[in-house]
Short mmCIF file of C-alpha atoms in Angstrom, two decimals:
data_model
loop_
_atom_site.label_atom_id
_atom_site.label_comp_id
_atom_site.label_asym_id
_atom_site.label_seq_id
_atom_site.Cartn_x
_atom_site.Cartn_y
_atom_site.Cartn_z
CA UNK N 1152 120.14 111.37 113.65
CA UNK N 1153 119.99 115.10 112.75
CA UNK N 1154 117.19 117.12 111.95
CA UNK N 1155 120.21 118.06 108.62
CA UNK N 1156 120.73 114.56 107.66
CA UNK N 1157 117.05 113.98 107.94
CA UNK N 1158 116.29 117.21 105.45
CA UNK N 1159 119.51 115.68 103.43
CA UNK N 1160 117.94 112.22 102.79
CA UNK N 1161 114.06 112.99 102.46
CA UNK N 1162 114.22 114.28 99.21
CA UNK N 1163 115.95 110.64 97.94
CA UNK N 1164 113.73 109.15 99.86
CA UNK N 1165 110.88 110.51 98.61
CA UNK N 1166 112.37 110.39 94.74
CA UNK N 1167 112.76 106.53 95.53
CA UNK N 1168 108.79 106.25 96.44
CA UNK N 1169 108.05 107.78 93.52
CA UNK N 1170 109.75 105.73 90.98
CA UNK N 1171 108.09 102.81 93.27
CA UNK N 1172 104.72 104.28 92.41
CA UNK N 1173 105.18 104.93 88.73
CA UNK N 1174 107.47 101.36 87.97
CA UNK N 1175 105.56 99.42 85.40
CA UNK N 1176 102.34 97.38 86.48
CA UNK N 1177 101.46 95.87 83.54
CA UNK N 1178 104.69 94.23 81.92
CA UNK N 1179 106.37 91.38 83.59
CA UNK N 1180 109.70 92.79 82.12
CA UNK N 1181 111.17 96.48 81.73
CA UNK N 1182 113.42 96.84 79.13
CA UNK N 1183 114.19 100.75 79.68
CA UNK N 1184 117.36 101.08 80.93
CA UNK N 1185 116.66 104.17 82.21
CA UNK N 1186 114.51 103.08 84.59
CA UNK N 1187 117.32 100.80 87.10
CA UNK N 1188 119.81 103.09 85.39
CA UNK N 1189 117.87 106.14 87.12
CA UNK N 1190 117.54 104.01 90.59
CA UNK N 1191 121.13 103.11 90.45
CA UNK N 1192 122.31 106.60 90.66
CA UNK N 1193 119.47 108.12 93.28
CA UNK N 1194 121.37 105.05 95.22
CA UNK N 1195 124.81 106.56 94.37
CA UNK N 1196 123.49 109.86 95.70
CA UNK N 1197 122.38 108.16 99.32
CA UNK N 1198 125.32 106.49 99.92
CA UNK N 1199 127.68 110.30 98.90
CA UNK N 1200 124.92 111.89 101.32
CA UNK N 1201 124.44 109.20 104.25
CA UNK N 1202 128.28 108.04 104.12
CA UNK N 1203 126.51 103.78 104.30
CA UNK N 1204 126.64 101.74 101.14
CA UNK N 1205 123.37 100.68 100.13
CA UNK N 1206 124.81 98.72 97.21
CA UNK N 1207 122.93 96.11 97.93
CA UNK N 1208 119.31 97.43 96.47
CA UNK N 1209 121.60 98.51 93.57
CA UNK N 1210 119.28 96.94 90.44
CA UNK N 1211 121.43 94.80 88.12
CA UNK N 1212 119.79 93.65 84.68
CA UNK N 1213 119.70 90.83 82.90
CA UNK N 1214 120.72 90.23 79.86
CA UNK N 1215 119.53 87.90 76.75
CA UNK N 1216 120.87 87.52 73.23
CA UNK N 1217 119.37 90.75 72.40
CA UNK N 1218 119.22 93.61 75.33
CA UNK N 1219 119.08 93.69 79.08
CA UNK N 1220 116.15 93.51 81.15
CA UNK N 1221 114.63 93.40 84.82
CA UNK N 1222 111.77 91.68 86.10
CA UNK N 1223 109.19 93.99 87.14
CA UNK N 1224 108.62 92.39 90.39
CA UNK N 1225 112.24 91.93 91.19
CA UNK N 1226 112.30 95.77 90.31
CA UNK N 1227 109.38 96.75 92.89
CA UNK N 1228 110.79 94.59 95.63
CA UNK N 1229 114.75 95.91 95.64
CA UNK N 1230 112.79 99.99 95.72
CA UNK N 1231 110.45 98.58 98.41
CA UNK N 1232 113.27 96.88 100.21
CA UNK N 1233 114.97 100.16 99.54
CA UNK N 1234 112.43 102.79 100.93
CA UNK N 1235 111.39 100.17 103.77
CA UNK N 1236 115.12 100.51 104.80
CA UNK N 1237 115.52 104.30 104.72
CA UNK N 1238 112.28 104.64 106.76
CA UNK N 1239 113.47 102.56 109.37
CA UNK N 1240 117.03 104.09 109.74
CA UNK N 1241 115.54 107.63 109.12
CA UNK N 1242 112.11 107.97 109.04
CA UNK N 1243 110.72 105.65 112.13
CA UNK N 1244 109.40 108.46 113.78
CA UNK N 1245 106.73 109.25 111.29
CA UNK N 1246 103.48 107.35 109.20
CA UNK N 1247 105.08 104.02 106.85
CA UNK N 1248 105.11 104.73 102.95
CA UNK N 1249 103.60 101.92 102.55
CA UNK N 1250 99.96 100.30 104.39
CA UNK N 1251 100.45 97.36 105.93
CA UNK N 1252 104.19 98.22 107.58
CA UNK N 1253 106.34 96.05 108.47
CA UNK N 1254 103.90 93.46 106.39
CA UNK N 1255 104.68 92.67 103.41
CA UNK N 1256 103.37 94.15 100.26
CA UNK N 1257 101.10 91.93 98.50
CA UNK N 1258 100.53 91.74 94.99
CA UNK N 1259 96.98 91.41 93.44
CA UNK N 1260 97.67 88.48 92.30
CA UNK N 1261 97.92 86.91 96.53
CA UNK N 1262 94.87 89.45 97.66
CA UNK N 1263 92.91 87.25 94.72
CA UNK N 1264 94.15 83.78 95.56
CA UNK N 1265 93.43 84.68 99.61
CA UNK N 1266 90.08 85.43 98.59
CA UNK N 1267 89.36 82.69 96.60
CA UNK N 1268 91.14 80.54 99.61
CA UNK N 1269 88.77 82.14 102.06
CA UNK N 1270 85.36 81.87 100.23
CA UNK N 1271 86.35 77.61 98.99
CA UNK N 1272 87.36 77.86 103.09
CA UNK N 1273 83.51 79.30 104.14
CA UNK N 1274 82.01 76.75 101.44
CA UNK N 1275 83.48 73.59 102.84
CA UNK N 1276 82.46 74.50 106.48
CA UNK N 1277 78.91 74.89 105.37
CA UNK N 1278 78.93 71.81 103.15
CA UNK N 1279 80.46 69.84 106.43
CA UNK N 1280 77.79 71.79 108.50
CA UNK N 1281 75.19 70.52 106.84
CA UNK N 1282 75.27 67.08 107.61
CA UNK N 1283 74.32 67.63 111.40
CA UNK N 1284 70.75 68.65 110.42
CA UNK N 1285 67.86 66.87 109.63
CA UNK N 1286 66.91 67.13 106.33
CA UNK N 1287 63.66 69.75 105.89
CA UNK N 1288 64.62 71.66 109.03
CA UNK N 1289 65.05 75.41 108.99
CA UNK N 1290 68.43 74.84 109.35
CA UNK N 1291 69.17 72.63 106.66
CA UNK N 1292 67.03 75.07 104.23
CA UNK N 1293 69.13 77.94 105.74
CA UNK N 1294 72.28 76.13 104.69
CA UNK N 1295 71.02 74.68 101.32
CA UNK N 1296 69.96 78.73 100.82
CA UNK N 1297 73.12 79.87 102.08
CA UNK N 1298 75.29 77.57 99.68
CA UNK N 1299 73.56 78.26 96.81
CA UNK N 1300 73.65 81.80 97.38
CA UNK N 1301 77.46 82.03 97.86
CA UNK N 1302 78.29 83.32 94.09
CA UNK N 1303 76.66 86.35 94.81
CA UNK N 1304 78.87 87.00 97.23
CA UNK N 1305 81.93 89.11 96.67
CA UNK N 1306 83.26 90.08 99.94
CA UNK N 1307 83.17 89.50 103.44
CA UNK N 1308 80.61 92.18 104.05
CA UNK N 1309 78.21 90.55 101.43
CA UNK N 1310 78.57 87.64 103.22
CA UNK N 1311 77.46 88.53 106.64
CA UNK N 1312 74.62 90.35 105.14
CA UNK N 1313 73.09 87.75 103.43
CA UNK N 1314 73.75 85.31 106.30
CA UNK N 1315 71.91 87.81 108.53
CA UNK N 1316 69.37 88.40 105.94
CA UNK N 1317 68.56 84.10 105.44
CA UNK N 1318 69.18 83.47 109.61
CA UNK N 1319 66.02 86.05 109.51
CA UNK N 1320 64.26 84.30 106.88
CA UNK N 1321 64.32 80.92 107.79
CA UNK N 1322 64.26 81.33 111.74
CA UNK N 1323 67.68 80.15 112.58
CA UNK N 1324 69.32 81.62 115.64
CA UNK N 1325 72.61 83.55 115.85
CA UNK N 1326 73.96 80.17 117.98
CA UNK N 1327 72.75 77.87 114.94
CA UNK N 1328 74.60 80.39 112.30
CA UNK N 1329 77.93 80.51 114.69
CA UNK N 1330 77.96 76.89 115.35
CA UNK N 1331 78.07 76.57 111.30
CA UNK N 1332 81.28 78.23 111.00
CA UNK N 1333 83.12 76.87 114.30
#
């Protein structure tokens, strides 16, 4: 591709990251038709400049018994598609839009639920752990500690601190904490 196509398409490209970045986060639903309205015709404007249909990631509302609508997250993911597109026919060459390329973008909403999946994950290996001590020995305390200590813990780093921090306390080996989680 030329260096003039390139110059011809960045500015579309970036106008399409920006109404990415300043689409509604809140609202499940956008009512503004100016918002796909404006989309629609930065699309119109790629395909006169590039010469390639990209009708595809053109944003069609719905409509109920009173206006039209999109759904916010249908909204994000057709600009996303969009700008994930044009970076890959254009921009390859240079740093993603987005963190994370080519993964996906995830919502809040899945960061949360992985979390949630990870520390329930971390619980169940220590409540299965603790069956193969004795009860009384330093290990068992460490892992009755460890357990009951868990809702202070809001990330991973937390975590390996205060495992660290109890291992110390109670006298229980770096092998002893490792075979708790394998």
């Amino acid at each position: 591709m030329t260096t003039e196509m390139k110059s011809k398409i960045r500015p579309i490209y970036s106008e399409l990251q920006g109404y990415l970045s300043q689409a509604p986060k809140s609202n499940n639903i956008i009512y503004e038709e100016a918002c796909w309205n404006q989309v629609n015709q930065t699309i119109a404007e790629l395909k006169t400049v590039c010469g390639i249909s990209f009708d595809k990631f053109l944003i069609e509302p719905h409509k109920d018994s009173k206006e039209q609508y999109v759904e916010r997250d249908t909204f994000r993911l057709i600009l996303g598609g969009l700008i994930s597109r044009l970076h890959g026919e254009y921009f390859s060459d240079e740093l993603a839009p987005f963190r994370g390329m080519p993964s996906t973008i995830k919502t809040q909403n899945e960061q949360q639920i992985k979390s949630v999946q990870m520390f329930l994950d971390i619980q169940s290996k220590i409540i299965d752990s603790s069956k193969q001590f004795d009860e009384g020995s330093k290990e068992k305390k460490f892992i009755d500690k460890l357990k009951g200590s868990l809702s202070t813990v809001s990330n991973v780093n937390d975590l390996i601190k205060l495992c660290l921090k109890l291992a110390e306390e109670f006298g229980v080996g770096l092998a002893t904490v490792l075979k708790i989680f394998s």
